[in-house]
């Protein structure tokens, strides 16, 4: 079972079964929770970007893609809709249209705001910058291992008492 950050809800975590893509929401998780990526629920489907077996993975429900050098993403705005697409070479692997979080009427809303609020826009940036994505996921993976070790240590201490 993988533990992921819930996008925009820092007080919740998502447990993901990597074999079938099923997710469970965890409320008020312990500080020793190991996290290896991010998850977001849109219209009843869980989407996630995470590190698994030293590889970056994008998942949409039960479907998933290992992010290789040949895979790239595109995110475009069409009026008040955005479209996220995942390609390998020039073949479309996945696409979704969703409500845009852009606020054209707000002059202070820029790409930084969009990256912070829009999971698919942020995922596009990471997938297209392999060096940054791998570094970020490696850090997540290291944090996960450290927290797992701390958790096991805390469990041993409480059992010995």
JSON list of C-alpha atoms in Angstrom, two decimals:
[
{"chain": "A", "resi": 1, "resn": "UNK", "atom": "CA", "xyz": [0.00, 0.00, 0.00]},
{"chain": "A", "resi": 2, "resn": "UNK", "atom": "CA", "xyz": [1.38, 3.41, -1.00]},
{"chain": "A", "resi": 3, "resn": "UNK", "atom": "CA", "xyz": [0.70, 6.61, 0.94]},
{"chain": "A", "resi": 4, "resn": "UNK", "atom": "CA", "xyz": [0.20, 9.81, -1.04]},
{"chain": "A", "resi": 5, "resn": "UNK", "atom": "CA", "xyz": [-0.40, 13.47, -0.22]},
{"chain": "A", "resi": 6, "resn": "UNK", "atom": "CA", "xyz": [-3.94, 14.53, -1.06]},
{"chain": "A", "resi": 7, "resn": "UNK", "atom": "CA", "xyz": [-3.60, 17.49, -3.43]},
{"chain": "A", "resi": 8, "resn": "UNK", "atom": "CA", "xyz": [-4.74, 20.72, -1.70]},
{"chain": "A", "resi": 9, "resn": "UNK", "atom": "CA", "xyz": [-5.78, 18.89, 1.49]},
{"chain": "A", "resi": 10, "resn": "UNK", "atom": "CA", "xyz": [-2.67, 18.66, 3.64]},
{"chain": "A", "resi": 11, "resn": "UNK", "atom": "CA", "xyz": [-4.64, 17.24, 6.60]},
{"chain": "A", "resi": 12, "resn": "UNK", "atom": "CA", "xyz": [-5.59, 14.15, 4.58]},
{"chain": "A", "resi": 13, "resn": "UNK", "atom": "CA", "xyz": [-3.63, 11.33, 2.97]},
{"chain": "A", "resi": 14, "resn": "UNK", "atom": "CA", "xyz": [-4.56, 8.78, 0.34]},
{"chain": "A", "resi": 15, "resn": "UNK", "atom": "CA", "xyz": [-3.73, 5.08, 0.54]},
{"chain": "A", "resi": 16, "resn": "UNK", "atom": "CA", "xyz": [-3.23, 3.63, -2.95]},
{"chain": "A", "resi": 17, "resn": "UNK", "atom": "CA", "xyz": [-3.12, -0.05, -3.86]},
{"chain": "A", "resi": 18, "resn": "UNK", "atom": "CA", "xyz": [-0.70, -0.03, -6.83]},
{"chain": "A", "resi": 19, "resn": "UNK", "atom": "CA", "xyz": [-1.99, -3.39, -8.10]},
{"chain": "A", "resi": 20, "resn": "UNK", "atom": "CA", "xyz": [-5.49, -2.14, -8.93]},
{"chain": "A", "resi": 21, "resn": "UNK", "atom": "CA", "xyz": [-5.50, 1.64, -8.42]},
{"chain": "A", "resi": 22, "resn": "UNK", "atom": "CA", "xyz": [-8.04, 1.62, -5.58]},
{"chain": "A", "resi": 23, "resn": "UNK", "atom": "CA", "xyz": [-7.70, 4.52, -3.16]},
{"chain": "A", "resi": 24, "resn": "UNK", "atom": "CA", "xyz": [-8.82, 5.19, 0.41]},
{"chain": "A", "resi": 25, "resn": "UNK", "atom": "CA", "xyz": [-8.89, 8.52, 2.13]},
{"chain": "A", "resi": 26, "resn": "UNK", "atom": "CA", "xyz": [-7.16, 8.84, 5.53]},
{"chain": "A", "resi": 27, "resn": "UNK", "atom": "CA", "xyz": [-8.24, 11.60, 7.93]},
{"chain": "A", "resi": 28, "resn": "UNK", "atom": "CA", "xyz": [-5.76, 13.22, 10.33]},
{"chain": "A", "resi": 29, "resn": "UNK", "atom": "CA", "xyz": [-2.90, 10.82, 9.57]},
{"chain": "A", "resi": 30, "resn": "UNK", "atom": "CA", "xyz": [-0.01, 10.20, 11.91]},
{"chain": "A", "resi": 31, "resn": "UNK", "atom": "CA", "xyz": [3.20, 12.13, 11.40]},
{"chain": "A", "resi": 32, "resn": "UNK", "atom": "CA", "xyz": [4.98, 8.85, 10.69]},
{"chain": "A", "resi": 33, "resn": "UNK", "atom": "CA", "xyz": [3.08, 8.27, 7.48]},
{"chain": "A", "resi": 34, "resn": "UNK", "atom": "CA", "xyz": [5.37, 7.51, 4.54]},
{"chain": "A", "resi": 35, "resn": "UNK", "atom": "CA", "xyz": [4.51, 9.53, 1.44]},
{"chain": "A", "resi": 36, "resn": "UNK", "atom": "CA", "xyz": [5.74, 8.82, -2.08]},
{"chain": "A", "resi": 37, "resn": "UNK", "atom": "CA", "xyz": [3.61, 11.09, -4.27]},
{"chain": "A", "resi": 38, "resn": "UNK", "atom": "CA", "xyz": [0.38, 13.04, -4.73]},
{"chain": "A", "resi": 39, "resn": "UNK", "atom": "CA", "xyz": [-3.25, 12.16, -5.44]},
{"chain": "A", "resi": 40, "resn": "UNK", "atom": "CA", "xyz": [-6.27, 14.15, -6.58]},
{"chain": "A", "resi": 41, "resn": "UNK", "atom": "CA", "xyz": [-9.90, 13.12, -7.00]},
{"chain": "A", "resi": 42, "resn": "UNK", "atom": "CA", "xyz": [-11.87, 14.62, -9.87]},
{"chain": "A", "resi": 43, "resn": "UNK", "atom": "CA", "xyz": [-15.41, 13.57, -10.79]},
{"chain": "A", "resi": 44, "resn": "UNK", "atom": "CA", "xyz": [-15.15, 10.31, -8.88]},
{"chain": "A", "resi": 45, "resn": "UNK", "atom": "CA", "xyz": [-11.78, 9.18, -10.29]},
{"chain": "A", "resi": 46, "resn": "UNK", "atom": "CA", "xyz": [-8.46, 9.25, -8.45]},
{"chain": "A", "resi": 47, "resn": "UNK", "atom": "CA", "xyz": [-5.48, 10.65, -10.35]},
{"chain": "A", "resi": 48, "resn": "UNK", "atom": "CA", "xyz": [-1.96, 10.38, -8.96]},
{"chain": "A", "resi": 49, "resn": "UNK", "atom": "CA", "xyz": [1.70, 10.96, -9.63]},
{"chain": "A", "resi": 50, "resn": "UNK", "atom": "CA", "xyz": [4.05, 8.91, -7.48]},
{"chain": "A", "resi": 51, "resn": "UNK", "atom": "CA", "xyz": [7.29, 6.99, -7.20]},
{"chain": "A", "resi": 52, "resn": "UNK", "atom": "CA", "xyz": [7.01, 3.20, -7.37]},
{"chain": "A", "resi": 53, "resn": "UNK", "atom": "CA", "xyz": [9.90, 0.75, -7.82]},
{"chain": "A", "resi": 54, "resn": "UNK", "atom": "CA", "xyz": [12.24, 3.68, -8.58]},
{"chain": "A", "resi": 55, "resn": "UNK", "atom": "CA", "xyz": [10.04, 4.88, -11.43]},
{"chain": "A", "resi": 56, "resn": "UNK", "atom": "CA", "xyz": [7.68, 7.82, -11.76]},
{"chain": "A", "resi": 57, "resn": "UNK", "atom": "CA", "xyz": [4.09, 6.74, -12.44]},
{"chain": "A", "resi": 58, "resn": "UNK", "atom": "CA", "xyz": [1.01, 8.69, -13.53]},
{"chain": "A", "resi": 59, "resn": "UNK", "atom": "CA", "xyz": [-2.25, 6.91, -12.70]},
{"chain": "A", "resi": 60, "resn": "UNK", "atom": "CA", "xyz": [-5.85, 7.60, -13.74]},
{"chain": "A", "resi": 61, "resn": "UNK", "atom": "CA", "xyz": [-8.09, 5.16, -11.85]},
{"chain": "A", "resi": 62, "resn": "UNK", "atom": "CA", "xyz": [-6.96, 1.65, -12.76]},
{"chain": "A", "resi": 63, "resn": "UNK", "atom": "CA", "xyz": [-4.87, 2.78, -15.75]},
{"chain": "A", "resi": 64, "resn": "UNK", "atom": "CA", "xyz": [-1.26, 3.83, -15.27]},
{"chain": "A", "resi": 65, "resn": "UNK", "atom": "CA", "xyz": [1.83, 4.85, -17.23]},
{"chain": "A", "resi": 66, "resn": "UNK", "atom": "CA", "xyz": [5.49, 4.73, -16.21]},
{"chain": "A", "resi": 67, "resn": "UNK", "atom": "CA", "xyz": [6.91, 8.14, -17.07]},
{"chain": "A", "resi": 68, "resn": "UNK", "atom": "CA", "xyz": [9.78, 7.37, -19.43]},
{"chain": "A", "resi": 69, "resn": "UNK", "atom": "CA", "xyz": [11.90, 9.78, -21.46]},
{"chain": "A", "resi": 70, "resn": "UNK", "atom": "CA", "xyz": [9.51, 9.32, -24.40]},
{"chain": "A", "resi": 71, "resn": "UNK", "atom": "CA", "xyz": [6.44, 10.48, -22.47]},
{"chain": "A", "resi": 72, "resn": "UNK", "atom": "CA", "xyz": [5.43, 14.13, -22.38]},
{"chain": "A", "resi": 73, "resn": "UNK", "atom": "CA", "xyz": [2.36, 16.06, -21.28]},
{"chain": "A", "resi": 74, "resn": "UNK", "atom": "CA", "xyz": [0.35, 18.95, -22.64]},
{"chain": "A", "resi": 75, "resn": "UNK", "atom": "CA", "xyz": [-2.08, 21.22, -20.80]},
{"chain": "A", "resi": 76, "resn": "UNK", "atom": "CA", "xyz": [-4.05, 23.79, -22.76]},
{"chain": "A", "resi": 77, "resn": "UNK", "atom": "CA", "xyz": [-6.84, 26.19, -21.92]},
{"chain": "A", "resi": 78, "resn": "UNK", "atom": "CA", "xyz": [-9.96, 26.28, -24.10]},
{"chain": "A", "resi": 79, "resn": "UNK", "atom": "CA", "xyz": [-12.22, 29.09, -22.81]},
{"chain": "A", "resi": 80, "resn": "UNK", "atom": "CA", "xyz": [-13.07, 28.00, -19.22]},
{"chain": "A", "resi": 81, "resn": "UNK", "atom": "CA", "xyz": [-11.97, 24.37, -19.75]},
{"chain": "A", "resi": 82, "resn": "UNK", "atom": "CA", "xyz": [-8.46, 22.95, -19.58]},
{"chain": "A", "resi": 83, "resn": "UNK", "atom": "CA", "xyz": [-7.31, 19.80, -21.35]},
{"chain": "A", "resi": 84, "resn": "UNK", "atom": "CA", "xyz": [-4.53, 17.59, -19.96]},
{"chain": "A", "resi": 85, "resn": "UNK", "atom": "CA", "xyz": [-2.97, 15.09, -22.39]},
{"chain": "A", "resi": 86, "resn": "UNK", "atom": "CA", "xyz": [-0.27, 12.48, -21.95]},
{"chain": "A", "resi": 87, "resn": "UNK", "atom": "CA", "xyz": [1.66, 11.36, -25.04]},
{"chain": "A", "resi": 88, "resn": "UNK", "atom": "CA", "xyz": [4.31, 8.79, -25.85]},
{"chain": "A", "resi": 89, "resn": "UNK", "atom": "CA", "xyz": [6.25, 9.89, -28.90]},
{"chain": "A", "resi": 90, "resn": "UNK", "atom": "CA", "xyz": [3.29, 11.41, -30.78]},
{"chain": "A", "resi": 91, "resn": "UNK", "atom": "CA", "xyz": [0.64, 8.90, -29.72]},
{"chain": "A", "resi": 92, "resn": "UNK", "atom": "CA", "xyz": [-2.05, 10.02, -27.29]},
{"chain": "A", "resi": 93, "resn": "UNK", "atom": "CA", "xyz": [-2.06, 7.83, -24.16]},
{"chain": "A", "resi": 94, "resn": "UNK", "atom": "CA", "xyz": [-4.55, 9.72, -22.01]},
{"chain": "A", "resi": 95, "resn": "UNK", "atom": "CA", "xyz": [-6.55, 12.94, -21.97]},
{"chain": "A", "resi": 96, "resn": "UNK", "atom": "CA", "xyz": [-9.06, 14.63, -19.71]},
{"chain": "A", "resi": 97, "resn": "UNK", "atom": "CA", "xyz": [-10.98, 17.88, -19.94]},
{"chain": "A", "resi": 98, "resn": "UNK", "atom": "CA", "xyz": [-11.70, 19.63, -16.65]},
{"chain": "A", "resi": 99, "resn": "UNK", "atom": "CA", "xyz": [-12.91, 22.95, -15.31]},
{"chain": "A", "resi": 100, "resn": "UNK", "atom": "CA", "xyz": [-10.20, 25.56, -15.51]},
{"chain": "A", "resi": 101, "resn": "UNK", "atom": "CA", "xyz": [-8.96, 27.12, -12.30]},
{"chain": "A", "resi": 102, "resn": "UNK", "atom": "CA", "xyz": [-7.64, 30.12, -14.25]},
{"chain": "A", "resi": 103, "resn": "UNK", "atom": "CA", "xyz": [-9.15, 33.40, -13.25]},
{"chain": "A", "resi": 104, "resn": "UNK", "atom": "CA", "xyz": [-8.86, 35.66, -16.28]},
{"chain": "A", "resi": 105, "resn": "UNK", "atom": "CA", "xyz": [-10.54, 38.50, -14.38]},
{"chain": "A", "resi": 106, "resn": "UNK", "atom": "CA", "xyz": [-7.92, 38.41, -11.59]},
{"chain": "A", "resi": 107, "resn": "UNK", "atom": "CA", "xyz": [-4.73, 40.18, -12.73]},
{"chain": "A", "resi": 108, "resn": "UNK", "atom": "CA", "xyz": [-2.74, 38.73, -9.82]},
{"chain": "A", "resi": 109, "resn": "UNK", "atom": "CA", "xyz": [-3.53, 35.08, -10.72]},
{"chain": "A", "resi": 110, "resn": "UNK", "atom": "CA", "xyz": [-0.53, 33.76, -12.65]},
{"chain": "A", "resi": 111, "resn": "UNK", "atom": "CA", "xyz": [1.24, 30.49, -13.51]},
{"chain": "A", "resi": 112, "resn": "UNK", "atom": "CA", "xyz": [2.55, 30.10, -9.96]},
{"chain": "A", "resi": 113, "resn": "UNK", "atom": "CA", "xyz": [-1.01, 30.19, -8.64]},
{"chain": "A", "resi": 114, "resn": "UNK", "atom": "CA", "xyz": [-2.05, 27.73, -11.32]},
{"chain": "A", "resi": 115, "resn": "UNK", "atom": "CA", "xyz": [0.77, 25.32, -10.43]},
{"chain": "A", "resi": 116, "resn": "UNK", "atom": "CA", "xyz": [-0.18, 25.51, -6.75]},
{"chain": "A", "resi": 117, "resn": "UNK", "atom": "CA", "xyz": [-3.90, 24.85, -7.32]},
{"chain": "A", "resi": 118, "resn": "UNK", "atom": "CA", "xyz": [-4.24, 22.76, -10.50]},
{"chain": "A", "resi": 119, "resn": "UNK", "atom": "CA", "xyz": [-3.04, 19.15, -10.13]},
{"chain": "A", "resi": 120, "resn": "UNK", "atom": "CA", "xyz": [-3.03, 18.48, -13.89]},
{"chain": "A", "resi": 121, "resn": "UNK", "atom": "CA", "xyz": [-1.20, 21.70, -14.74]},
{"chain": "A", "resi": 122, "resn": "UNK", "atom": "CA", "xyz": [1.42, 20.92, -12.10]},
{"chain": "A", "resi": 123, "resn": "UNK", "atom": "CA", "xyz": [1.69, 17.32, -13.34]},
{"chain": "A", "resi": 124, "resn": "UNK", "atom": "CA", "xyz": [2.29, 18.65, -16.86]},
{"chain": "A", "resi": 125, "resn": "UNK", "atom": "CA", "xyz": [5.19, 20.75, -15.59]},
{"chain": "A", "resi": 126, "resn": "UNK", "atom": "CA", "xyz": [6.73, 17.79, -13.74]},
{"chain": "A", "resi": 127, "resn": "UNK", "atom": "CA", "xyz": [6.29, 15.24, -16.54]},
{"chain": "A", "resi": 128, "resn": "UNK", "atom": "CA", "xyz": [7.94, 17.62, -19.03]},
{"chain": "A", "resi": 129, "resn": "UNK", "atom": "CA", "xyz": [10.87, 18.41, -16.73]},
{"chain": "A", "resi": 130, "resn": "UNK", "atom": "CA", "xyz": [12.23, 14.89, -16.14]},
{"chain": "A", "resi": 131, "resn": "UNK", "atom": "CA", "xyz": [15.24, 16.08, -14.17]},
{"chain": "A", "resi": 132, "resn": "UNK", "atom": "CA", "xyz": [13.14, 18.07, -11.69]},
{"chain": "A", "resi": 133, "resn": "UNK", "atom": "CA", "xyz": [10.47, 15.36, -11.44]},
{"chain": "A", "resi": 134, "resn": "UNK", "atom": "CA", "xyz": [13.02, 12.62, -10.74]},
{"chain": "A", "resi": 135, "resn": "UNK", "atom": "CA", "xyz": [14.73, 14.76, -8.13]},
{"chain": "A", "resi": 136, "resn": "UNK", "atom": "CA", "xyz": [11.43, 15.57, -6.43]},
{"chain": "A", "resi": 137, "resn": "UNK", "atom": "CA", "xyz": [10.25, 11.96, -6.48]},
{"chain": "A", "resi": 138, "resn": "UNK", "atom": "CA", "xyz": [13.65, 10.78, -5.20]},
{"chain": "A", "resi": 139, "resn": "UNK", "atom": "CA", "xyz": [13.30, 13.18, -2.27]},
{"chain": "A", "resi": 140, "resn": "UNK", "atom": "CA", "xyz": [9.77, 11.88, -1.63]},
{"chain": "A", "resi": 141, "resn": "UNK", "atom": "CA", "xyz": [11.09, 8.31, -1.76]},
{"chain": "A", "resi": 142, "resn": "UNK", "atom": "CA", "xyz": [13.90, 9.11, 0.71]},
{"chain": "A", "resi": 143, "resn": "UNK", "atom": "CA", "xyz": [11.45, 10.85, 3.07]},
{"chain": "A", "resi": 144, "resn": "UNK", "atom": "CA", "xyz": [9.22, 7.80, 2.84]},
{"chain": "A", "resi": 145, "resn": "UNK", "atom": "CA", "xyz": [12.05, 5.44, 3.82]},
{"chain": "A", "resi": 146, "resn": "UNK", "atom": "CA", "xyz": [13.15, 7.70, 6.70]},
{"chain": "A", "resi": 147, "resn": "UNK", "atom": "CA", "xyz": [9.58, 7.99, 8.04]},
{"chain": "A", "resi": 148, "resn": "UNK", "atom": "CA", "xyz": [9.11, 4.23, 7.75]},
{"chain": "A", "resi": 149, "resn": "UNK", "atom": "CA", "xyz": [12.29, 3.67, 9.78]},
{"chain": "A", "resi": 150, "resn": "UNK", "atom": "CA", "xyz": [11.17, 6.24, 12.38]},
{"chain": "A", "resi": 151, "resn": "UNK", "atom": "CA", "xyz": [7.75, 4.60, 12.54]},
{"chain": "A", "resi": 152, "resn": "UNK", "atom": "CA", "xyz": [9.22, 1.14, 13.09]},
{"chain": "A", "resi": 153, "resn": "UNK", "atom": "CA", "xyz": [11.51, 2.57, 15.77]},
{"chain": "A", "resi": 154, "resn": "UNK", "atom": "CA", "xyz": [8.59, 4.27, 17.54]},
{"chain": "A", "resi": 155, "resn": "UNK", "atom": "CA", "xyz": [6.55, 1.05, 17.37]},
{"chain": "A", "resi": 156, "resn": "UNK", "atom": "CA", "xyz": [9.44, -0.95, 18.90]},
{"chain": "A", "resi": 157, "resn": "UNK", "atom": "CA", "xyz": [9.82, 1.58, 21.72]},
{"chain": "A", "resi": 158, "resn": "UNK", "atom": "CA", "xyz": [6.10, 1.49, 22.54]},
{"chain": "A", "resi": 159, "resn": "UNK", "atom": "CA", "xyz": [6.06, -2.35, 22.46]},
{"chain": "A", "resi": 160, "resn": "UNK", "atom": "CA", "xyz": [9.10, -2.53, 24.80]},
{"chain": "A", "resi": 161, "resn": "UNK", "atom": "CA", "xyz": [7.38, -0.38, 27.42]}
]
